[in-house]
Amino acid sequence: MEKGDFCISTMASSNIAVLLTIGVVTIFVIRIIYVLYRSSKPLHSKSPRSLSTLIVLGSGGHTAEMLNLLYVLQKERFKPRYYIAAATDNMSLQKAHVFEDSLLGKETLEEVGGAEFMQIYRSREVGQSYITSVGTTLVAIVHALRLMIKIRPQVILCNGPGTCIPLCAIAFLFKVLGIKWSSIFYVESIARVKKLSLSGLLLYKLHMADQLFVQWPQLKEKYPRTHYVGRLM
């Protein structure tokens, strides 16, 4: 009798565990569908409040294009601004410092908002083997997680550097878990004429970006969910 009761109890516990697992998975899937649906809709925020903004910089032309975009950005709307570049990319942060200093020469700190400058580990350096990049990728993800928990931005602006991928992936996970909603805006580089960059393609295929902008009409034709905005440079 005791053995039979034990078997029944074990089966009941197993059934409860299975039901709980199914319930959690179902809720998680529903949440992902909701995030994808909401992200696909145009944003019509009329809130007078400023939006904390994370700006991901990349070496070379990526930073030049991003700063060119920031010149026409409503600084009083997108503040404070957090600039992130790869740990080995000091030049991009120097350019961001110069940009922010130029703003203070024209407007007050209260109007343009403050700015912070941070660095993040690269997932993979140029020329690094794919085997060793597994470890550096894990380190980069952990570091990106720490930064996202600290900043919790409302808006993320990026335009191509691979350093944006772990940040955007964590931002998307935060949306699904209901921790923080960060709107991700990706502007593809003007150098990409026929196909998206790897970063752009990942954000497009995985539906992680709320809005993905391209600067060439043929890219819009090839990737229908993108938004053609013309040349920004």
Tab-separated table of N, CA, C and O in Angstrom, residues 18 29 48 58 63 65 84 144 203 205 217 220 226:
chain	number	residue	atom	x	y	z
A	18	VAL	N	5.759	18.776	-15.196
A	18	VAL	CA	5.552	18.885	-16.646
A	18	VAL	C	4.608	20.035	-16.962
A	18	VAL	O	4.852	20.838	-17.869
A	29	VAL	N	6.764	32.047	-24.786
A	29	VAL	CA	6.503	32.148	-26.225
A	29	VAL	C	5.507	33.269	-26.508
A	29	VAL	O	5.682	34.058	-27.445
A	48	PRO	N	6.581	64.152	-23.013
A	48	PRO	CA	7.532	65.271	-22.971
A	48	PRO	C	8.844	64.897	-22.294
A	48	PRO	O	9.808	65.650	-22.343
A	58	GLY	N	31.489	52.462	-33.501
A	58	GLY	CA	32.401	51.488	-34.103
A	58	GLY	C	33.567	52.213	-34.736
A	58	GLY	O	33.495	53.410	-35.020
A	63	THR	N	31.745	55.311	-36.718
A	63	THR	CA	31.655	56.436	-35.785
A	63	THR	C	31.365	57.731	-36.521
A	63	THR	O	30.555	58.552	-36.069
A	65	GLU	N	29.717	58.139	-39.297
A	65	GLU	CA	28.313	58.143	-39.699
A	65	GLU	C	27.399	58.378	-38.499
A	65	GLU	O	26.394	59.103	-38.602
A	84	ILE	N	29.136	53.919	-26.032
A	84	ILE	CA	29.878	52.676	-25.806
A	84	ILE	C	30.686	52.343	-27.056
A	84	ILE	O	30.169	52.379	-28.173
A	144	ALA	N	28.520	42.981	-21.302
A	144	ALA	CA	27.378	43.693	-21.881
A	144	ALA	C	26.180	43.636	-20.932
A	144	ALA	O	25.454	44.623	-20.792
A	203	LEU	N	20.132	41.333	-36.764
A	203	LEU	CA	19.032	42.073	-36.142
A	203	LEU	C	17.760	41.976	-36.981
A	203	LEU	O	16.650	41.950	-36.436
A	205	LYS	N	16.960	39.388	-39.255
A	205	LYS	CA	16.447	38.016	-39.269
A	205	LYS	C	15.855	37.619	-37.915
A	205	LYS	O	14.863	36.877	-37.856
A	217	PRO	N	17.787	52.294	-51.941
A	217	PRO	CA	16.470	51.725	-52.248
A	217	PRO	C	16.503	50.235	-52.549
A	217	PRO	O	15.550	49.512	-52.251
A	220	LYS	N	15.980	48.171	-49.493
A	220	LYS	CA	14.572	48.131	-49.092
A	220	LYS	C	13.831	47.063	-49.881
A	220	LYS	O	12.971	46.342	-49.347
A	226	THR	N	12.707	46.710	-43.750
A	226	THR	CA	13.563	47.862	-43.468
A	226	THR	C	12.859	49.143	-43.899
A	226	THR	O	11.829	49.106	-44.574
